[in-house]
Each structure stands twice: as C-alpha cells, then as structure tokens.
C-alpha cells in the first residue's frame, strides 16, 4: 500500500514524501505586498513537507482580497520573495506559489478600487479591510473584452514567481475566489461566452491555466478546486458534470497536479479522481471546518487513489509535522486567535517536538 512517506515525482521535482503544506493566509506581508524575513523563517521551518504551497498571492492590485497579503505583480515583490524561496531551498524544501485573484471578495478600502467579478453579485458575508470587517461590496461586472486580461494576470504572476525562485505555481480555483466565481451558477449570471452552460462557465479557468502553462510550463502549474463548495456564498449546479468537463479540458494540458478539497460527497470526489489522469493532491477534510486532517484521513485517501495529501492547520502548529506523523508523536493544537493577528507570535513560535528523558 502507498505510504505517506514514499517519494513521488511531481513535474520536474522528486518529493521525498507525500505530505503537502496547504496554502493558508497568514496576512504577515509588509506594506506594498512585500514578503518579509519572518515569512522566510516560517516557510523554511516547514521545509520537510514534500511540497509547500504558499499563502494566496495576488496577481494584481485589483486581485487582492485581504489586507496584509503578499503580491507578485511588482519588481519589488519579486525581490522580497527571493530570500523566502532561498531559505526553503537551503533547508531542502520545495515551494509553489498559490496565485489568488480575489475577484468580488475584496473591498475598495483594501485596494483603492472597486472589486470586479463575473457579475454584479456581491459575496455573502463580511470581508476583511484595513479598518475591520465590512459587508462585501457589489463588484463591477467585467466586460467581455476585459476577461482575458484577468486570465492573463495569473500567467504574469507565474513568470514573476519563477523569477522569485518558486518551483512552480498553483492557481487558486477554489473557495469562492475569481476562478470559482466563474465556475459558479449564482455568482456568474453572464450571458456571453463566459456564462450559462458548463462549457462557458469553465472557460475562464481553462484560459487562466492555459496562459500559465504557456508562461512557465505545465510541470510548474497546478490548480486547486473545491467542488460543490459554498465559500462566500457561491453555488454550483451540475457539480459532477461541471468538474468532469473541467478536468477533461485540463487533462489536455498535462499539469503538474490538481489539488482538490473535500467539499463534495466522497463518491463525487472519487469519481473526479477517476476522471483525472494526472497527479492528485487531496485535502481530506473541509478547510476551516471542525476537524483537522490526521494520519487516518491521509491513509484513507491514499487508499482511494490520491497521490499526495495536503495538511493545513497541522503545519501551522507543527513545523515538524512530517516527523510527528512518521513516528506517531502528538500533533500540537493550533491557536486560532493568532491566525491573522500579525507579528511572530503564533507564527514562528511553535516549536518542534520536545523529547524528554
């Protein structure tokens, strides 16, 4: 049986184990969306993961969702990321940048401009702003001629990511952000070639991924998906058909991987595993849900055909998570109050396991 600690070839990399550090926003970037020395330490501490996927990185200013998040759309941001990727590599790790366009999940107080989306339909809930939570505003619906420019923003950010030393990129196609909004049947009310039918609703995702593959190569490109997910109020009709068609189109591009969240029933997810011929990363529990991914969840999904397993909260509180899982050591709990508070407390202060005599 496949073990979580077996090596795995991914794109042009050889991963020493099948654990993936999932992308998690920690909002510790400096002004201007710049990565910091603390971020270099944070990721380097967790370099024993088979693969690290960074927090969501905005590909443009209008694509920024939350304050305090890093970007990959200026030369200064590229320069700031280089010590981060160098620190991970120095510790023997591998790191992809997750490229995340927030779409309608944003606010003018954060970016200085009105959010955009497939349609003028606001997200459900309050969004983070520099002065605290505020109701999600109604986005400006993108004109048909504007949509390709936003698809290309992922590719431009991917080029910058590679220039900054990342081993590849993951497009954030999940959790109610821009790609997910286009896939949605209630956030996307368009009547042009980007809305309505399944073929039209997947078009933006395919264009964004295709442009990224052209920019940095298929071996450096992955995508994260949340089938049937309802984050920020998105809904998806015809989920099995929608994702089967999306994966069919993506399979033509020979991507490094698809990263799937456990947002649908298991039988649906197993069907998507069968429909996807390439490497599959499985996030076995609902992100931000009541349960944290454990060894049993990982083994269960490896048995169902997943190639790699992503862990989120476990990696926050356990920089040595791989060794703890390997040897059966206790997994430390995470302090949720420090997720987004800034500073190094709850960021760099979780220790490796302390053995006692």
Short mmCIF file of C-alpha atoms in Angstrom, two decimals:
data_model
loop_
_atom_site.label_atom_id
_atom_site.label_comp_id
_atom_site.label_asym_id
_atom_site.label_seq_id
_atom_site.Cartn_x
_atom_site.Cartn_y
_atom_site.Cartn_z
CA UNK A 1 0.00 0.00 0.00
CA UNK A 2 1.13 3.53 -0.75
CA UNK A 3 2.66 5.24 2.28
CA UNK A 4 2.51 8.92 3.17
CA UNK A 5 6.30 8.73 3.42
CA UNK A 6 7.00 7.32 -0.02
CA UNK A 7 8.67 9.61 -2.53
CA UNK A 8 6.72 10.93 -5.51
CA UNK A 9 7.72 12.50 -8.86
CA UNK A 10 5.86 15.78 -9.39
CA UNK A 11 6.58 17.75 -12.54
CA UNK A 12 10.33 18.09 -12.61
CA UNK A 13 10.66 17.52 -8.85
CA UNK A 14 11.10 14.44 -6.71
CA UNK A 15 9.16 14.88 -3.47
CA UNK A 16 10.71 12.96 -0.53
CA UNK A 17 7.27 12.28 0.95
CA UNK A 18 3.61 12.73 0.04
CA UNK A 19 2.70 15.45 2.53
CA UNK A 20 1.81 18.89 1.19
CA UNK A 21 1.61 22.03 3.28
CA UNK A 22 -1.69 23.54 2.16
CA UNK A 23 -1.95 27.23 1.25
CA UNK A 24 -3.05 29.29 4.26
CA UNK A 25 -3.40 33.05 4.53
CA UNK A 26 -1.39 34.42 7.45
CA UNK A 27 -1.52 38.17 6.48
CA UNK A 28 2.04 38.94 7.62
CA UNK A 29 3.23 40.76 4.47
CA UNK A 30 4.75 44.23 4.70
CA UNK A 31 3.34 47.35 3.06
CA UNK A 32 3.24 47.06 -0.71
CA UNK A 33 2.57 43.32 -0.54
CA UNK A 34 6.19 42.53 0.24
CA UNK A 35 7.37 39.24 1.73
CA UNK A 36 9.36 39.57 4.96
CA UNK A 37 12.26 37.86 6.77
CA UNK A 38 9.72 36.31 9.18
CA UNK A 39 7.97 34.72 6.20
CA UNK A 40 11.30 33.23 5.11
CA UNK A 41 11.74 31.69 8.55
CA UNK A 42 8.14 30.44 8.68
CA UNK A 43 8.32 28.55 5.40
CA UNK A 44 11.88 27.31 5.94
CA UNK A 45 10.81 25.81 9.31
CA UNK A 46 8.34 23.63 7.40
CA UNK A 47 10.63 22.57 4.54
CA UNK A 48 10.40 18.86 5.41
CA UNK A 49 6.98 18.84 3.71
CA UNK A 50 7.09 17.05 0.39
CA UNK A 51 5.78 20.28 -1.11
CA UNK A 52 4.86 23.67 0.35
CA UNK A 53 2.13 25.69 -1.33
CA UNK A 54 2.36 29.31 -0.23
CA UNK A 55 -0.41 31.50 1.07
CA UNK A 56 -2.54 33.13 -1.63
CA UNK A 57 -0.53 35.72 -3.56
CA UNK A 58 -2.39 38.39 -5.52
CA UNK A 59 -1.54 38.70 -9.22
CA UNK A 60 -2.66 42.35 -9.40
CA UNK A 61 -3.79 45.11 -7.08
CA UNK A 62 -7.45 44.66 -8.00
CA UNK A 63 -6.96 40.94 -7.35
CA UNK A 64 -6.01 41.50 -3.70
CA UNK A 65 -8.61 40.09 -1.33
CA UNK A 66 -7.35 40.80 2.19
CA UNK A 67 -5.05 43.46 3.64
CA UNK A 68 -1.65 42.17 4.67
CA UNK A 69 -1.32 39.63 1.87
CA UNK A 70 1.71 39.39 -0.43
CA UNK A 71 1.76 40.04 -4.15
CA UNK A 72 3.60 39.01 -7.30
CA UNK A 73 2.87 41.92 -9.60
CA UNK A 74 5.80 44.31 -8.97
CA UNK A 75 9.56 44.00 -9.22
CA UNK A 76 9.85 44.88 -5.53
CA UNK A 77 7.61 41.94 -4.62
CA UNK A 78 9.75 39.56 -6.66
CA UNK A 79 12.88 40.78 -4.88
CA UNK A 80 11.20 40.38 -1.48
CA UNK A 81 10.19 36.78 -2.23
CA UNK A 82 13.70 35.62 -3.21
CA UNK A 83 15.00 35.22 0.37
CA UNK A 84 11.87 33.18 1.19
CA UNK A 85 12.34 30.68 -1.62
CA UNK A 86 16.10 30.58 -0.99
CA UNK A 87 15.52 29.74 2.69
CA UNK A 88 13.14 26.90 1.79
CA UNK A 89 15.61 25.50 -0.74
CA UNK A 90 18.52 25.84 1.71
CA UNK A 91 16.56 23.63 4.11
CA UNK A 92 15.97 21.05 1.38
CA UNK A 93 12.37 22.02 0.56
CA UNK A 94 10.25 22.74 -2.49
CA UNK A 95 7.68 25.56 -2.75
CA UNK A 96 4.94 26.57 -5.17
CA UNK A 97 3.27 29.99 -5.03
CA UNK A 98 -0.51 29.97 -4.88
CA UNK A 99 -1.80 32.69 -7.21
CA UNK A 100 -5.09 34.02 -5.87
CA UNK A 101 -7.29 36.65 -7.54
CA UNK A 102 -9.98 37.55 -5.02
CA UNK A 103 -12.49 38.83 -7.56
CA UNK A 104 -15.59 40.04 -5.71
CA UNK A 105 -14.14 39.01 -2.31
CA UNK A 106 -12.39 42.30 -1.72
CA UNK A 107 -13.10 45.91 -0.75
CA UNK A 108 -12.16 49.39 -2.04
CA UNK A 109 -10.68 50.23 1.36
CA UNK A 110 -8.14 47.44 0.80
CA UNK A 111 -7.20 48.05 -2.84
CA UNK A 112 -8.36 51.59 -3.58
CA UNK A 113 -10.53 50.30 -6.39
CA UNK A 114 -13.90 48.60 -6.78
CA UNK A 115 -13.71 44.79 -6.86
CA UNK A 116 -14.54 43.00 -10.10
CA UNK A 117 -16.35 39.75 -10.75
CA UNK A 118 -18.16 37.83 -13.45
CA UNK A 119 -21.42 39.56 -12.49
CA UNK A 120 -22.60 42.39 -10.24
CA UNK A 121 -23.48 39.99 -7.42
CA UNK A 122 -21.88 40.57 -4.01
CA UNK A 123 -20.28 37.82 -1.97
CA UNK A 124 -22.16 36.62 1.07
CA UNK A 125 -20.62 37.79 4.35
CA UNK A 126 -18.19 40.40 5.62
CA UNK A 127 -14.75 40.90 4.11
CA UNK A 128 -11.55 41.94 5.85
CA UNK A 129 -10.49 45.57 5.38
CA UNK A 130 -7.78 47.73 6.99
CA UNK A 131 -10.37 49.02 9.49
CA UNK A 132 -12.00 45.69 10.25
CA UNK A 133 -14.80 43.56 8.81
CA UNK A 134 -17.22 45.24 6.40
CA UNK A 135 -20.06 43.88 4.23
CA UNK A 136 -18.87 42.57 0.88
CA UNK A 137 -19.50 45.26 -1.75
CA UNK A 138 -21.21 44.71 -5.08
CA UNK A 139 -18.47 44.10 -7.65
CA UNK A 140 -18.27 45.63 -11.08
CA UNK A 141 -19.16 43.03 -13.70
CA UNK A 142 -16.27 42.54 -16.10
CA UNK A 143 -16.91 43.43 -19.73
CA UNK A 144 -16.34 40.54 -22.12
CA UNK A 145 -13.26 42.24 -23.57
CA UNK A 146 -11.74 42.62 -20.08
CA UNK A 147 -11.97 38.98 -19.02
CA UNK A 148 -8.88 37.71 -20.92
CA UNK A 149 -6.72 40.34 -19.21
CA UNK A 150 -7.62 38.92 -15.80
CA UNK A 151 -6.95 35.38 -17.03
CA UNK A 152 -3.52 36.56 -18.19
CA UNK A 153 -2.79 38.08 -14.78
CA UNK A 154 -2.24 34.56 -13.42
CA UNK A 155 0.37 33.89 -16.11
CA UNK A 156 2.18 37.17 -15.50
CA UNK A 157 2.31 36.44 -11.77
CA UNK A 158 3.57 32.92 -12.54
CA UNK A 159 6.50 34.33 -14.51
CA UNK A 160 7.34 36.57 -11.59
CA UNK A 161 7.03 33.60 -9.21
CA UNK A 162 9.59 31.60 -11.16
CA UNK A 163 11.83 34.67 -11.29
CA UNK A 164 11.48 34.88 -7.50
CA UNK A 165 12.69 31.30 -7.12
CA UNK A 166 9.45 29.38 -6.70
CA UNK A 167 9.45 25.85 -8.09
CA UNK A 168 6.01 26.36 -9.61
CA UNK A 169 2.58 27.87 -9.07
CA UNK A 170 -0.88 26.75 -8.03
CA UNK A 171 -3.85 28.70 -9.40
CA UNK A 172 -6.47 29.23 -6.71
CA UNK A 173 -9.60 27.96 -8.43
CA UNK A 174 -11.43 27.23 -5.18
CA UNK A 175 -13.18 28.76 -2.17
CA UNK A 176 -15.27 31.43 -3.86
CA UNK A 177 -12.47 33.50 -5.39
CA UNK A 178 -12.38 34.67 -9.01
CA UNK A 179 -11.96 31.36 -10.87
CA UNK A 180 -14.51 29.78 -8.53
CA UNK A 181 -16.87 32.70 -9.19
CA UNK A 182 -16.79 32.00 -12.92
CA UNK A 183 -17.48 28.30 -12.25
CA UNK A 184 -20.44 29.24 -10.06
CA UNK A 185 -24.06 29.25 -11.21
CA UNK A 186 -25.14 32.06 -8.85
CA UNK A 187 -22.10 34.38 -8.84
CA UNK A 188 -21.83 34.06 -12.63
CA UNK A 189 -25.02 35.27 -14.32
CA UNK A 190 -23.35 36.14 -17.61
CA UNK A 191 -24.99 35.53 -20.96
CA UNK A 192 -21.82 35.82 -23.07
CA UNK A 193 -19.22 33.14 -23.81
CA UNK A 194 -18.15 33.07 -20.12
CA UNK A 195 -21.53 32.21 -18.60
CA UNK A 196 -24.55 29.93 -18.77
CA UNK A 197 -23.53 26.50 -20.00
CA UNK A 198 -20.92 24.30 -18.33
CA UNK A 199 -18.63 24.79 -21.30
CA UNK A 200 -18.85 28.55 -20.88
CA UNK A 201 -18.51 28.58 -17.09
CA UNK A 202 -15.24 26.63 -17.24
CA UNK A 203 -13.81 28.85 -19.99
CA UNK A 204 -12.15 31.39 -17.67
CA UNK A 205 -10.43 28.65 -15.66
CA UNK A 206 -9.12 27.00 -18.83
CA UNK A 207 -7.88 30.31 -20.23
CA UNK A 208 -6.10 31.19 -16.97
CA UNK A 209 -4.45 27.77 -16.71
CA UNK A 210 -3.54 27.64 -20.40
CA UNK A 211 -1.89 31.06 -20.23
CA UNK A 212 0.06 29.98 -17.16
CA UNK A 213 1.24 26.77 -18.82
CA UNK A 214 2.40 28.80 -21.79
CA UNK A 215 4.23 31.19 -19.45
CA UNK A 216 6.07 28.76 -17.15
CA UNK A 217 5.37 25.24 -18.41
CA UNK A 218 2.90 22.54 -17.45
CA UNK A 219 5.32 20.87 -15.00
CA UNK A 220 5.28 24.07 -12.94
CA UNK A 221 1.50 24.56 -12.96
CA UNK A 222 -1.22 23.19 -10.68
CA UNK A 223 -4.74 24.26 -9.73
CA UNK A 224 -6.81 23.99 -6.54
CA UNK A 225 -10.54 23.23 -6.75
CA UNK A 226 -13.43 22.99 -4.26
CA UNK A 227 -16.25 21.04 -5.98
CA UNK A 228 -19.68 21.97 -4.59
CA UNK A 229 -18.04 24.35 -2.11
CA UNK A 230 -20.16 27.23 -0.84
CA UNK A 231 -17.48 29.63 0.39
CA UNK A 232 -18.52 33.30 0.18
CA UNK A 233 -21.97 32.23 -0.98
CA UNK A 234 -21.05 30.57 -4.28
CA UNK A 235 -23.21 27.76 -5.55
CA UNK A 236 -22.53 25.33 -8.40
CA UNK A 237 -25.15 23.49 -10.40
CA UNK A 238 -24.38 20.17 -12.09
CA UNK A 239 -21.26 19.57 -9.99
CA UNK A 240 -20.26 16.14 -11.40
CA UNK A 241 -20.73 17.36 -14.98
CA UNK A 242 -19.06 20.72 -14.31
CA UNK A 243 -15.91 19.21 -12.82
CA UNK A 244 -15.74 16.22 -15.14
CA UNK A 245 -15.71 18.61 -18.11
CA UNK A 246 -13.23 20.92 -16.41
CA UNK A 247 -10.87 18.05 -15.65
CA UNK A 248 -11.23 16.70 -19.18
CA UNK A 249 -10.12 20.05 -20.59
CA UNK A 250 -7.33 20.43 -18.02
CA UNK A 251 -6.05 16.92 -18.81
CA UNK A 252 -5.06 18.13 -22.27
CA UNK A 253 -2.56 20.50 -20.62
CA UNK A 254 -0.53 17.85 -18.71
CA UNK A 255 -0.47 19.83 -15.45
CA UNK A 256 1.77 19.04 -12.50
CA UNK A 257 -1.30 18.35 -10.38
CA UNK A 258 -4.87 19.10 -9.41
CA UNK A 259 -5.46 19.89 -5.72
CA UNK A 260 -8.99 19.01 -4.56
CA UNK A 261 -10.72 19.98 -1.31
CA UNK A 262 -13.20 17.65 0.42
CA UNK A 263 -16.14 19.93 -0.26
CA UNK A 264 -18.35 17.35 -2.00
CA UNK A 265 -19.58 13.88 -1.08
CA UNK A 266 -16.89 11.23 -1.17
CA UNK A 267 -18.45 9.36 -4.08
CA UNK A 268 -18.33 12.54 -6.17
CA UNK A 269 -14.70 13.12 -5.24
CA UNK A 270 -13.75 9.52 -6.03
CA UNK A 271 -15.41 9.95 -9.42
CA UNK A 272 -13.28 13.03 -10.06
CA UNK A 273 -10.16 11.07 -9.05
CA UNK A 274 -11.05 8.54 -11.75
CA UNK A 275 -11.66 11.33 -14.26
CA UNK A 276 -8.29 12.96 -13.66
CA UNK A 277 -5.35 11.07 -15.18
CA UNK A 278 -2.60 13.08 -13.51
CA UNK A 279 -1.26 13.67 -10.02
CA UNK A 280 -3.93 14.43 -7.43
CA UNK A 281 -3.40 16.26 -4.14
CA UNK A 282 -6.29 15.64 -1.75
CA UNK A 283 -7.21 17.93 1.12
CA UNK A 284 -9.21 15.28 3.05
CA UNK A 285 -11.25 17.50 5.40
CA UNK A 286 -13.28 20.64 4.88
CA UNK A 287 -10.98 23.69 5.08
CA UNK A 288 -11.70 25.70 8.24
CA UNK A 289 -14.17 23.01 9.29
CA UNK A 290 -14.37 21.40 12.72
CA UNK A 291 -11.86 18.64 12.01
CA UNK A 292 -8.13 18.79 11.35
CA UNK A 293 -6.55 16.39 8.84
CA UNK A 294 -4.86 13.46 10.57
CA UNK A 295 -2.89 10.37 9.61
CA UNK A 296 -6.05 8.24 9.27
CA UNK A 297 -7.58 10.74 6.83
CA UNK A 298 -4.37 10.71 4.82
CA UNK A 299 -4.16 6.93 4.67
CA UNK A 300 -7.85 6.69 3.73
CA UNK A 301 -7.42 8.96 0.71
CA UNK A 302 -4.15 7.37 -0.36
CA UNK A 303 -6.13 4.15 -0.44
CA UNK A 304 -8.77 5.82 -2.64
CA UNK A 305 -6.17 6.84 -5.20
CA UNK A 306 -4.88 10.24 -4.10
CA UNK A 307 -1.17 10.71 -4.74
CA UNK A 308 -0.45 13.42 -2.17
CA UNK A 309 -2.22 14.69 0.95
CA UNK A 310 -2.38 18.33 2.00
CA UNK A 311 -2.38 19.39 5.64
CA UNK A 312 -3.33 22.90 6.73
CA UNK A 313 -3.69 23.66 10.42
CA UNK A 314 -1.37 20.79 11.34
CA UNK A 315 1.54 22.57 9.67
CA UNK A 316 0.81 25.87 11.44
CA UNK A 317 1.35 24.47 14.94
CA UNK A 318 3.82 21.73 13.98
CA UNK A 319 6.76 22.81 11.84
CA UNK A 320 7.97 19.20 12.19
CA UNK A 321 4.59 17.72 11.23
CA UNK A 322 6.11 15.15 8.85
CA UNK A 323 8.28 13.65 11.59
CA UNK A 324 5.38 13.67 14.06
CA UNK A 325 3.21 11.78 11.59
CA UNK A 326 6.03 9.38 10.73
CA UNK A 327 6.77 8.46 14.36
CA UNK A 328 3.30 8.80 15.89
CA UNK A 329 4.23 11.77 18.08
CA UNK A 330 1.40 14.01 19.37
CA UNK A 331 0.27 16.75 16.99
CA UNK A 332 0.12 20.08 18.82
CA UNK A 333 -3.09 22.14 18.67
CA UNK A 334 -3.18 25.47 16.86
CA UNK A 335 -4.08 28.80 18.46
CA UNK A 336 -6.75 30.19 16.14
CA UNK A 337 -6.54 33.64 17.76
CA UNK A 338 -3.10 34.11 16.18
CA UNK A 339 -4.03 33.18 12.62
CA UNK A 340 -4.27 36.75 11.35
CA UNK A 341 -3.04 38.93 14.23
CA UNK A 342 0.32 39.76 12.66
CA UNK A 343 3.70 39.54 14.34
CA UNK A 344 5.78 36.46 15.09
CA UNK A 345 3.71 35.10 17.99
CA UNK A 346 1.72 32.12 16.75
CA UNK A 347 3.75 32.27 13.55
CA UNK A 348 7.37 31.47 14.37
CA UNK A 349 6.88 30.43 17.99
CA UNK A 350 5.60 26.86 17.56
CA UNK A 351 8.47 24.53 18.50
CA UNK A 352 9.46 21.17 17.14
CA UNK A 353 8.54 18.27 19.43
CA UNK A 354 10.48 18.38 22.69
CA UNK A 355 11.65 14.91 23.71
CA UNK A 356 12.03 14.36 27.43
CA UNK A 357 14.21 11.81 29.19
#
